[in-house]
Coordinates of C-alpha atoms in Angstrom, one line a residue:
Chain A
X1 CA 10.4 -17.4 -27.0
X2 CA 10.0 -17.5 -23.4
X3 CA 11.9 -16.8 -21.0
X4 CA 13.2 -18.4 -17.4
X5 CA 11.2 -16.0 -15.3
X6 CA 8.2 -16.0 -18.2
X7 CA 8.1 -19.9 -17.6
X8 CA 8.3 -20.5 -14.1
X9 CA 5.7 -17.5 -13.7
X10 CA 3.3 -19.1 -15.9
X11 CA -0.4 -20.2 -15.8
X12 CA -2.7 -22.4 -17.4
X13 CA -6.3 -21.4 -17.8
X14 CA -8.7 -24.4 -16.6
X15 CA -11.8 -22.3 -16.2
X16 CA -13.6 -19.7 -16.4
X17 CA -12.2 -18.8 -12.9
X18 CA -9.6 -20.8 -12.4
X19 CA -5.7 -20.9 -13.2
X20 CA -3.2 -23.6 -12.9
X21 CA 0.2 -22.9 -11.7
X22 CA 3.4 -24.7 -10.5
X23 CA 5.2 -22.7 -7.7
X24 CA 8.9 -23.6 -8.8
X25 CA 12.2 -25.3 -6.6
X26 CA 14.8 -23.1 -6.1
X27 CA 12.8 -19.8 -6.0
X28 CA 12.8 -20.0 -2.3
X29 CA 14.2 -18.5 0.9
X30 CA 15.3 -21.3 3.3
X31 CA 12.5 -23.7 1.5
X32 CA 9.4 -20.6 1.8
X33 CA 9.2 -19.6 -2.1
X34 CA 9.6 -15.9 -2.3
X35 CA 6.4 -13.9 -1.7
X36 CA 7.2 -11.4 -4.7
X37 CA 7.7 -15.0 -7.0
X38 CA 4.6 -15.8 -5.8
X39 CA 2.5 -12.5 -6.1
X40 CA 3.9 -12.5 -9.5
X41 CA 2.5 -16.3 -10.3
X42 CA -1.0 -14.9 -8.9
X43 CA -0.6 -11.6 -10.9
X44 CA -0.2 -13.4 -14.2
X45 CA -3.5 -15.3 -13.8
X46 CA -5.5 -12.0 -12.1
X47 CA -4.6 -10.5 -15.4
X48 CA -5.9 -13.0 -17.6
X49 CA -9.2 -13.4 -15.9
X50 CA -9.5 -9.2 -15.6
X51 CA -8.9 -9.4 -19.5
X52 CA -5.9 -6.4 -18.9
X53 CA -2.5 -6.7 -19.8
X54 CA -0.8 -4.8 -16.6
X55 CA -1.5 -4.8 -12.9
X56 CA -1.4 -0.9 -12.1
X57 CA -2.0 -1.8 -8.0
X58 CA -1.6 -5.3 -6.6
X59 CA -2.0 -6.0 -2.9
X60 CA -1.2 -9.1 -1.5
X61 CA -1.9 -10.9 2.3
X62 CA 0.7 -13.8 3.2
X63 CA -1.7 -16.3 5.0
X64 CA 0.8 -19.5 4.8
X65 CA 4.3 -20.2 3.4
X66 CA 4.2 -21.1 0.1
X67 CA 6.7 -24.3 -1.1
X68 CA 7.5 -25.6 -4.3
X69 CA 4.3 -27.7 -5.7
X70 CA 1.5 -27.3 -7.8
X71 CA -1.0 -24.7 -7.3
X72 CA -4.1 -23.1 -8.4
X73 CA -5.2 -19.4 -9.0
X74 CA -9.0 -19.1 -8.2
X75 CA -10.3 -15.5 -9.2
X76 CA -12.9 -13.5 -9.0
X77 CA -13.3 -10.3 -11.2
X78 CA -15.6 -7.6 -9.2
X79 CA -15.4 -4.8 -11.7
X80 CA -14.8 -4.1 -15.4
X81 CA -14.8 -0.9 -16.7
X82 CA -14.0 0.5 -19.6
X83 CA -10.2 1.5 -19.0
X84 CA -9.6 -0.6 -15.4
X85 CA -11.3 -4.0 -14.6
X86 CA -10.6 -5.2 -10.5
X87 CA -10.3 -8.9 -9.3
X88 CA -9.4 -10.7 -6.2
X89 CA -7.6 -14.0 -6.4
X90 CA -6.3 -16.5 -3.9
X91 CA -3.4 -18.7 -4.7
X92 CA -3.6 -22.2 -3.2
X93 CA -1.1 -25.3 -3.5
X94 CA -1.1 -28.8 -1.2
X95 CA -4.6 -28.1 0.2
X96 CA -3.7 -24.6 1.7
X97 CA -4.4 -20.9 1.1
X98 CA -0.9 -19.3 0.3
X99 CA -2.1 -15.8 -0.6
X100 CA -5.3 -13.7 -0.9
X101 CA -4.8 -10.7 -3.6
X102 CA -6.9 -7.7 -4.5
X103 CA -5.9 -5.8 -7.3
X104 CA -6.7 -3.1 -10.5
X105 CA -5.3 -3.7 -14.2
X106 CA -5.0 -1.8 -17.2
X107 CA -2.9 -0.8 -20.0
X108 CA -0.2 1.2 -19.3
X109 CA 0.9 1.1 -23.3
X110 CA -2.1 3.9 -23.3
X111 CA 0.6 5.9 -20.9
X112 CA 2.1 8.4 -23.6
X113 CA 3.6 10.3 -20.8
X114 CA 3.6 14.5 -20.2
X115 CA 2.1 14.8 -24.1
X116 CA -1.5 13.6 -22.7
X117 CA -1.5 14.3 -19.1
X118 CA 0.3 16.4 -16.7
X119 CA 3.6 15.2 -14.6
X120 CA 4.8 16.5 -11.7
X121 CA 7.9 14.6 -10.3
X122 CA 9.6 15.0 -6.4
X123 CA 11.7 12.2 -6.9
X124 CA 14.6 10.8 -8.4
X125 CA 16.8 7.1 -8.5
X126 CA 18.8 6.4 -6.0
X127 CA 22.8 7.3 -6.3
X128 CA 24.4 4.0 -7.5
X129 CA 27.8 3.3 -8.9
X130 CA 27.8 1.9 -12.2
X131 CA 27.0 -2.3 -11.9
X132 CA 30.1 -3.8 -12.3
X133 CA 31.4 -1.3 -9.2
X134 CA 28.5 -3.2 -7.1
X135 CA 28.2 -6.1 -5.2
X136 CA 26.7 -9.2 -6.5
X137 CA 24.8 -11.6 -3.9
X138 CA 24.9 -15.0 -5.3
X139 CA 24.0 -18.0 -3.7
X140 CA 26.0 -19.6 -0.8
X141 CA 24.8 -23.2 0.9
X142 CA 22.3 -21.5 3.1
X143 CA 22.9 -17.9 2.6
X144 CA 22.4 -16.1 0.8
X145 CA 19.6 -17.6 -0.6
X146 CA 19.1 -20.0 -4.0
X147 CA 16.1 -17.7 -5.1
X148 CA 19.5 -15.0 -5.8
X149 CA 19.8 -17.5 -8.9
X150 CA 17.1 -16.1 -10.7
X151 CA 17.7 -12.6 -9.8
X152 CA 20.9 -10.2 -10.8
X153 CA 21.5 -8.3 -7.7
X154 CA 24.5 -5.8 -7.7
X155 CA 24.2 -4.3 -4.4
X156 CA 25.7 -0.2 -3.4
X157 CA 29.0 -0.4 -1.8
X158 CA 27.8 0.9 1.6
X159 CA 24.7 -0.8 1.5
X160 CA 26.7 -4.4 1.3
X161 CA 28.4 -4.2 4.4
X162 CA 25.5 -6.8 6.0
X163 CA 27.5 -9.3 3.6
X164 CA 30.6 -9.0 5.7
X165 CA 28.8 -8.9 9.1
X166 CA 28.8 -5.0 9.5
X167 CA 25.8 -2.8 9.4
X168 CA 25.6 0.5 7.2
X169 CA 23.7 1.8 10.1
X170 CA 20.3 2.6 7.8
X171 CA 18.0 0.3 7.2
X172 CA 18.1 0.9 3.3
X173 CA 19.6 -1.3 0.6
X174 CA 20.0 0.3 -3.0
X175 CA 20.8 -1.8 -6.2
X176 CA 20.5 -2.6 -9.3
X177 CA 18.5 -5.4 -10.8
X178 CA 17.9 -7.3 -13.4
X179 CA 16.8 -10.8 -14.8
X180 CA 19.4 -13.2 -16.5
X181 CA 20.1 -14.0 -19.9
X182 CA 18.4 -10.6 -20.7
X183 CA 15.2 -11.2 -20.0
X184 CA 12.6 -8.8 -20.1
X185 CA 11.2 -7.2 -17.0
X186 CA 7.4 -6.6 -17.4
X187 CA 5.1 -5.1 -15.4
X188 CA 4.3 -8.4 -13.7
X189 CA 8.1 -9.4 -13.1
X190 CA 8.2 -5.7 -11.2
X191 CA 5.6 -7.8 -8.2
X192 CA 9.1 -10.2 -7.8
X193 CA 11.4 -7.5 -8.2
X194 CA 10.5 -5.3 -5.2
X195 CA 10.5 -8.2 -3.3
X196 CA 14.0 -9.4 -4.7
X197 CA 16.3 -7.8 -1.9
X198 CA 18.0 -8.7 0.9
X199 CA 15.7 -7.2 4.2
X200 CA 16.8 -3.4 4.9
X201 CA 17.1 -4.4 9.1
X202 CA 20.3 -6.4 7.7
X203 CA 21.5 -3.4 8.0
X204 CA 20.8 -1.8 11.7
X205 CA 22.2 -3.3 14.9
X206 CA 18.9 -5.4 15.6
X207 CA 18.4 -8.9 16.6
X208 CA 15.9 -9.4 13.6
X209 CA 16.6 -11.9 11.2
X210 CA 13.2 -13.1 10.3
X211 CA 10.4 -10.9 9.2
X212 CA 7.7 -12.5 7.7
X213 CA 5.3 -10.6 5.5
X214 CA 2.0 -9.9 6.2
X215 CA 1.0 -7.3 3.2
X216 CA 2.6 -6.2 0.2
X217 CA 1.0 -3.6 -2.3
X218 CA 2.8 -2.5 -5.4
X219 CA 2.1 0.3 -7.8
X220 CA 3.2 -0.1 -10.8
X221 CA 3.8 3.2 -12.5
X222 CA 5.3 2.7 -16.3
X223 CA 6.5 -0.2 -18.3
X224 CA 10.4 -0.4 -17.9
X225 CA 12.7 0.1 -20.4
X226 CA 14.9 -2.8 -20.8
X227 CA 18.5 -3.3 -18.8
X228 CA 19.1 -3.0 -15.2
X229 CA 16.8 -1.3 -13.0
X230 CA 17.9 1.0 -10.3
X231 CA 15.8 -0.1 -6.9
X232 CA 15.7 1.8 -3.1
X233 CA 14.5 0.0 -0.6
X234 CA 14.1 1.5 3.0
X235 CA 12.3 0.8 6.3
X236 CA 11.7 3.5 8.3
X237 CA 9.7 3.0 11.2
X238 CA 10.4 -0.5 12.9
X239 CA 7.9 -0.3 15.8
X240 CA 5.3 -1.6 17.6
X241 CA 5.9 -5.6 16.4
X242 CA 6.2 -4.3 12.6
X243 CA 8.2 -2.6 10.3
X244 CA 7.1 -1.2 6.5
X245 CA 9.6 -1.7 3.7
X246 CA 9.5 1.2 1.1
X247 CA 10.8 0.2 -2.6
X248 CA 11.3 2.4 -5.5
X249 CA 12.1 1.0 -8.8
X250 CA 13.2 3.3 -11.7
X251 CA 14.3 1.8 -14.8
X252 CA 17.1 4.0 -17.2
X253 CA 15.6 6.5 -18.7
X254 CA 15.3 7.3 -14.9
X255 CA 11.6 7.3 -15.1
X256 CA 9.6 5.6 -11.7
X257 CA 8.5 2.5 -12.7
X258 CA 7.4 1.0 -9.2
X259 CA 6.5 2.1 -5.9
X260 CA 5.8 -0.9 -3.1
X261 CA 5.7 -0.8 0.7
X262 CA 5.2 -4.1 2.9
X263 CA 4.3 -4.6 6.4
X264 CA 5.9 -7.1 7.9
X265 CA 6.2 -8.8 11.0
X266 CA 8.8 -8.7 13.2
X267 CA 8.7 -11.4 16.1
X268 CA 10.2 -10.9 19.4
X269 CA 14.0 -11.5 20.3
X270 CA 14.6 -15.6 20.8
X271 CA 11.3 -16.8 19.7
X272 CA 10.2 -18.1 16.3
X273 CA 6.5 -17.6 17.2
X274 CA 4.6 -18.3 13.9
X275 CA 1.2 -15.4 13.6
Chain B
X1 CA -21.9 6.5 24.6
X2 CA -21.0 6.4 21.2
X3 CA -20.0 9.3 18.9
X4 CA -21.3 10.7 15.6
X5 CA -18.2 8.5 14.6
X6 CA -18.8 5.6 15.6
X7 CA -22.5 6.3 15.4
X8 CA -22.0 6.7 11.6
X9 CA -19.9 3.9 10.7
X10 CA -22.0 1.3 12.8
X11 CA -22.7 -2.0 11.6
X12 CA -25.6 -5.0 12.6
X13 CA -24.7 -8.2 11.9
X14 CA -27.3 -10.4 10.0
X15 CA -25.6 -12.9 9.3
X16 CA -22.3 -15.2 9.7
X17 CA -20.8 -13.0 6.6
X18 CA -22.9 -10.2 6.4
X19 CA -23.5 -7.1 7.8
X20 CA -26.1 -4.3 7.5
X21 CA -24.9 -0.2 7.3
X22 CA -26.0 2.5 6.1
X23 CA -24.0 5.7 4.6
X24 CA -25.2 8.9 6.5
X25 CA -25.5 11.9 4.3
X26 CA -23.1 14.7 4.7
X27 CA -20.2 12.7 4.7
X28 CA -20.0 13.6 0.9
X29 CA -17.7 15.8 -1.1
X30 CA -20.1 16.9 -4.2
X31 CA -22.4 13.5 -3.1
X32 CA -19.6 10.8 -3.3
X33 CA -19.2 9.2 0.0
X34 CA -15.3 10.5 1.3
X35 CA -13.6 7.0 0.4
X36 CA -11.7 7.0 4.2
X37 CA -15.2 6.8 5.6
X38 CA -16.7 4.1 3.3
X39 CA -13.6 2.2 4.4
X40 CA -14.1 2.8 8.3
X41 CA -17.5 1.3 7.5
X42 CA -16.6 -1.4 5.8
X43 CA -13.7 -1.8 8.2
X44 CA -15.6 -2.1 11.1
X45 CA -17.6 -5.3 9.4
X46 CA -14.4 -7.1 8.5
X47 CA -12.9 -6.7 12.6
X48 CA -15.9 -8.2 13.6
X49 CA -16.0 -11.1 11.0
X50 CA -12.2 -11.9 11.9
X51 CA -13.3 -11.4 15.8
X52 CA -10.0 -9.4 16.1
X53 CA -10.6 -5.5 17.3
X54 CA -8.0 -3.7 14.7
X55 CA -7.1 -3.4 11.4
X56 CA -2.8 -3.8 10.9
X57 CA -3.3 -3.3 6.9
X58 CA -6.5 -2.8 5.0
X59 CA -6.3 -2.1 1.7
X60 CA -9.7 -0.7 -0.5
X61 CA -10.2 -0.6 -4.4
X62 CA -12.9 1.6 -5.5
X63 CA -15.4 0.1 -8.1
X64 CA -18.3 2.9 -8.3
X65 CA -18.9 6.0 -5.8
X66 CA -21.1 5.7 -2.9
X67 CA -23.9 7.9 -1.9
X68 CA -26.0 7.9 1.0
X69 CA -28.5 4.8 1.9
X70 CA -28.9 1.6 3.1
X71 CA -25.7 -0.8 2.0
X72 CA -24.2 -3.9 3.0
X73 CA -21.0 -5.7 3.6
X74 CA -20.5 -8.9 2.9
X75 CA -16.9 -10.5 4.4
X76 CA -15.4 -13.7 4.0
X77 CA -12.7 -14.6 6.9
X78 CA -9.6 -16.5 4.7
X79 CA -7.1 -17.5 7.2
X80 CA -7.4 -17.0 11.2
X81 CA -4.5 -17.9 13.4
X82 CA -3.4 -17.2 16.6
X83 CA -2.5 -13.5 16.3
X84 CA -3.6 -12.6 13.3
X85 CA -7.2 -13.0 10.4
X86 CA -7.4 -11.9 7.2
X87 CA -10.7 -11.3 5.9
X88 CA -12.2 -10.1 2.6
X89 CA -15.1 -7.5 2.1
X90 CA -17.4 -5.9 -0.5
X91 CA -19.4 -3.3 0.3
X92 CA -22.4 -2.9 -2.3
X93 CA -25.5 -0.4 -1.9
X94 CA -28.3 0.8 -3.9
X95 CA -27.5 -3.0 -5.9
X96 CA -24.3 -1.6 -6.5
X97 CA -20.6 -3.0 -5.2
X98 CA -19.1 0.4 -4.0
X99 CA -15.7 -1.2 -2.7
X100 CA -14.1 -4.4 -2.6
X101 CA -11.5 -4.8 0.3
X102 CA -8.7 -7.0 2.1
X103 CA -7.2 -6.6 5.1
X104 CA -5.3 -7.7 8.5
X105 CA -6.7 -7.9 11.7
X106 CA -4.8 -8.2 15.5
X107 CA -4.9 -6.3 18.5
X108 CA -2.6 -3.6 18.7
X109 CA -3.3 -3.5 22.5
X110 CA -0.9 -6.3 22.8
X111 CA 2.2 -3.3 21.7
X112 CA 4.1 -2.3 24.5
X113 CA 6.2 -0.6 23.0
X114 CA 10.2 -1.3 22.7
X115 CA 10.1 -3.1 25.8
X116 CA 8.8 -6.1 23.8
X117 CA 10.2 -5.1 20.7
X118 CA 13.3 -3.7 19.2
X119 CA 12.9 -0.4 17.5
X120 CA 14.4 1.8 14.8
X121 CA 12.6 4.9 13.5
X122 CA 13.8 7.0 11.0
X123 CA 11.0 9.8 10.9
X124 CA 9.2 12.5 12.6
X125 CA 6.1 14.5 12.4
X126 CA 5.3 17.0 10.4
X127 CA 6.3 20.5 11.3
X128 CA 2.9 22.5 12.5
X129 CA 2.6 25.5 14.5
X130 CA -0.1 25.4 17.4
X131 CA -3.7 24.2 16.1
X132 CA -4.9 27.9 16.9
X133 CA -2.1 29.3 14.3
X134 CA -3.3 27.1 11.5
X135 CA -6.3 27.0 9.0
X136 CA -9.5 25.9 9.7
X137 CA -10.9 24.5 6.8
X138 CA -15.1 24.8 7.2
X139 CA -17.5 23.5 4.5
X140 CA -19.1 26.4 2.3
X141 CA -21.5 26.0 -0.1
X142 CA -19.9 23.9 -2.5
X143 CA -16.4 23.6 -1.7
X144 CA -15.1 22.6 1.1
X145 CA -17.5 20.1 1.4
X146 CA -19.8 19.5 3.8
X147 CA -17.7 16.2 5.1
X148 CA -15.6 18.6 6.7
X149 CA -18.2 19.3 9.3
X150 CA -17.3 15.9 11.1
X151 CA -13.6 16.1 10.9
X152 CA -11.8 18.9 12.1
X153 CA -8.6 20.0 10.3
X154 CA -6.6 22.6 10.8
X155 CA -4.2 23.0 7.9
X156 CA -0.3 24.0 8.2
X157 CA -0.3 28.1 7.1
X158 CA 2.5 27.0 4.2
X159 CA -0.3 24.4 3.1
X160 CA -3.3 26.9 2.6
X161 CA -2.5 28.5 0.1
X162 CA -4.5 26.7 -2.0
X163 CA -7.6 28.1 0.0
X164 CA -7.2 31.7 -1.5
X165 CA -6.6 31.1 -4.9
X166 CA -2.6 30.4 -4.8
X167 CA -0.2 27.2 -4.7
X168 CA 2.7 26.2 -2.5
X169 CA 4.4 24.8 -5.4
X170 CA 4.7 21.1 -3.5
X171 CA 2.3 18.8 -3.3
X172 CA 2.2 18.7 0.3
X173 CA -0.6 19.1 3.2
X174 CA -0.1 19.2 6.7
X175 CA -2.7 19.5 9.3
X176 CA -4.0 18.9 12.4
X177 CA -7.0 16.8 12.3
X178 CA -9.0 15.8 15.3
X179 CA -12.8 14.3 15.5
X180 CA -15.5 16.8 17.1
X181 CA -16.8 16.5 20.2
X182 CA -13.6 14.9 21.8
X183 CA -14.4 11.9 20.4
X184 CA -11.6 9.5 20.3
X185 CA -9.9 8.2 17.2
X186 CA -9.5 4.4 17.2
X187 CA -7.6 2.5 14.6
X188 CA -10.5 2.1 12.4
X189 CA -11.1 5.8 12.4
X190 CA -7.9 6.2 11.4
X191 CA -8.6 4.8 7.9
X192 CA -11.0 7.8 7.8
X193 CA -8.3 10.4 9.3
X194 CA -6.1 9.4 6.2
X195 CA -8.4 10.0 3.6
X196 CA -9.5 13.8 4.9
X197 CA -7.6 16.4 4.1
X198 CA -7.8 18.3 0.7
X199 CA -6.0 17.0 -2.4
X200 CA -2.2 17.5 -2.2
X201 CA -3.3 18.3 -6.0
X202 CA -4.4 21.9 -5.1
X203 CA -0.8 22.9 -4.1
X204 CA 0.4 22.7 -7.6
X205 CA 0.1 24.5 -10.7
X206 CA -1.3 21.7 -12.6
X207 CA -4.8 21.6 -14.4
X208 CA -6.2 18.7 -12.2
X209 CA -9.2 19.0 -9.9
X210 CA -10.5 15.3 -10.3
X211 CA -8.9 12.2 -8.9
X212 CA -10.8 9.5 -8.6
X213 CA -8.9 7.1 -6.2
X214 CA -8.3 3.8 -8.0
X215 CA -6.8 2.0 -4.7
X216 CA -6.3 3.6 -0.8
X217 CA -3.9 0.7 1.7
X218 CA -3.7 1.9 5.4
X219 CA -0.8 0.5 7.9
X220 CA -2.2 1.1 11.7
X221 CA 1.1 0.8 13.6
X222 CA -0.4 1.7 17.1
X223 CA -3.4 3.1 18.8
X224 CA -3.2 6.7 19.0
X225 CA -3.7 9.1 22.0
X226 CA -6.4 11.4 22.7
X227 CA -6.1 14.8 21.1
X228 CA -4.7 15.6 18.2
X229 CA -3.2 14.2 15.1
X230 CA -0.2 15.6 13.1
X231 CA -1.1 14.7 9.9
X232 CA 1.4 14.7 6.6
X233 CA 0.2 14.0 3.0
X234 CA 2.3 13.8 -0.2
X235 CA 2.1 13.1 -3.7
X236 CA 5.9 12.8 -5.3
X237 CA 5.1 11.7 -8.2
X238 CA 2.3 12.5 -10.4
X239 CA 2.8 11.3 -14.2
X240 CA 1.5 8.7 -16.7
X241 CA -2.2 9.5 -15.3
X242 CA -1.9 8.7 -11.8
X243 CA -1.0 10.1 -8.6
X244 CA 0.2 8.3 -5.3
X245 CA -0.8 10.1 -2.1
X246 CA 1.1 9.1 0.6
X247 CA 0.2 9.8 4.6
X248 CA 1.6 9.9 8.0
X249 CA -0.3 10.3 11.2
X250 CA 1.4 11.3 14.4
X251 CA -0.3 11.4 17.8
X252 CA 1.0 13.9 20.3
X253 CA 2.9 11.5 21.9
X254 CA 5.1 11.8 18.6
X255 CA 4.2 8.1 17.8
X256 CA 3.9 7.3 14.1
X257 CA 0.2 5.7 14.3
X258 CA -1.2 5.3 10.6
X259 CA 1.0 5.2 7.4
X260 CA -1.1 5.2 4.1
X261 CA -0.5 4.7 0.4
X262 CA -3.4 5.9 -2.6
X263 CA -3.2 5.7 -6.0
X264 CA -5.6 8.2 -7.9
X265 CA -6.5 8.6 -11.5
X266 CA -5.3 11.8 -12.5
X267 CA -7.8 12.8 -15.6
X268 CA -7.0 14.1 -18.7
X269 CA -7.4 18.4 -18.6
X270 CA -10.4 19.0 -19.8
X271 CA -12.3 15.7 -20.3
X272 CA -14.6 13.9 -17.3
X273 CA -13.9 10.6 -18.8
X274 CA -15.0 7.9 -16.2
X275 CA -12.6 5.2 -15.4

């Protein structure tokens, strides 16, 4: 049984090199599909072409916003070794290049944790009420977004304030996620999840509204266990034209599952200059 | 006048996609090419293919060490638009692909700082006494390598232990690093600058002394000054056979300039097992 994330993540193999995929409505922000959806589409097919069940690091660049349609993955596997194989892919849909990805997969099922190598953790999940004390986003007419369908998001207290038109005053946003109808979260659903929030500026006194992505690398660190997963997302340095967003996804057993940063772009005050 | 630098990441173009380089000796740590400096090199191809002077985010996967020789990059410019190209690279030698690479390329001379741009930073440099109070690190005859003759680094006291036979306990480096000779550090040095300083690894009490870097993803987020470079490297979490490091570079201007993201294989004790 699949489920809704499984299916509208899916590819079709029509080559030796080449995927078909649909890019899916209502995964979108204001009509631009989400570019963790649509790392996650590209992911799927990278893995099957680099004959590995998990991506272990994933980098993509955003070269044109991606819109509901079909699509192809072409890849290109540049390595296979005998534990990691390497591909690039680019995803394309309606004649344009959407993405270009480089990335490494493995198994992480051969991960049987401090018994067969050594662990060293200076880290731990962010502080988060339990769920139900959080603060769903769900969809409104324009915001927040109908992508927030396919997503659970139950956001910390004083990280919600953005939803009532205050700022926390840090650009961070802690919460818990998971999919609907229980639906597992695999290694390739963790490229969508740390892409799944609401942007940490929504929270500092900025006039920023619209960051575009330019690159997004995730490390995927464990398989999850299931049930909601505990995610800390921060930007630090906002400077320059561009600002990185730092995720963190840990799953219950309190074990880091994912570790992301974009860099993204942030235009100038009162223009909607495109790159 | 170039530098030994520059000098030794140069590159010829021979073609609309291809370049010719050549991997000096001596930038080696026990004969693998130091993976910053392979990147520089390869770097320095892909701003010319996208005709744009600086990498914004490059991002390397490593597919088989380098060692000195002749070696060529072959790029392949996917999107370029009015600020911003993205381009793709391999660099092979010896009939061999050593990395395969993606980046983002713009000109960071077009910052001005928060006069064009808002800003929000959340971050400051390291903590280092005076370059002359900290710890040279000079190649011997084995170890430190002989790489460290074209970088200088002068390592944080706290951070040296490592050097006579004890550990800090965190695995944490700070240093100054700077390039002999005066010579300046430009952005694409910078992907070098991240990539030098001994393995955070050292500073704790772990049996590891191998880790092959699976993927290395550099952020320049502004041109740095002349002089020095504060320079603060991290691994939080090492477990299920893998290790990020994550880097800061500050320029004395106490400008964030470089943030930087590897993930390493961390062996099992005791094997050599190639990846």
């Amino acid at each position: 049984m699949t489920g809704p994330f499984e299916d509208a993540t899916a590819v079709d193999r029509t080559g030796p090199n080449r995927f078909a995929a649909r890019i899916r409505p209502g995964w979108d922000i204001v009509g631009n599909a989400n570019g963790g959806y649509l790392l996650s589409v590209t992911a799927r097919a990278m893995a099957r072409a680099a004959d590995r069940p998990d991506p272990l690091s994933v980098t993509a660049h955003y070269l044109t916003p991606g819109s509901a349609g079909e699509a192809v993955v072409h890849t290109d596997v540049v390595r296979s070794g005998r534990r990691l194989a390497t591909t690039t892919a680019v995803l394309s849909s309606q004649g344009r290049d959407i993405l270009s990805a480089l990335g490494t997969f493995g198994d992480l099922s051969h991960d049987h944790g401090p018994a067969s190598h050594p662990e060293f953790v200076d880290g731990a999940p962010p502080e988060l009420p339990p769920p139900p004390e959080c603060r769903p986003v769900v969809p409104g007419e324009v915001f927040p977004p109908p992508f927030m369908d396919h997503v659970e998001v139950r956001l910390h207290p004083d990280d919600a304030a953005f939803l009532d038109g205050r700022r926390s005053g840090t650009a961070r946003i802690r919460s818990w996620i998971r999919l609907p109808h229980g639906e597992r979260i695999d290694p390739i659903a963790l490229m969508t999840v740390v892409d799944s929030l609401p942007p940490t500026v929504f929270n500092v006194d900025l006039p920023i509204g619209w960051t575009p992505t330019v690159e997004l690398t995730t490390h995927v660190r464990a398989v999850p266990s299931p049930g909601w997963l505990a995610v800390d997302a921060r930007s630090r340095f906002i400077s320059g034209g561009f600002l990185e967003v730092d995720t963190e996804v840990w799953d219950r057993g309190d074990r880091l599952v994912a570790q992301s940063r974009q860099l993204a772009l942030v235009p100038r005050p009162a223009t909607t200059d495109a790159a």
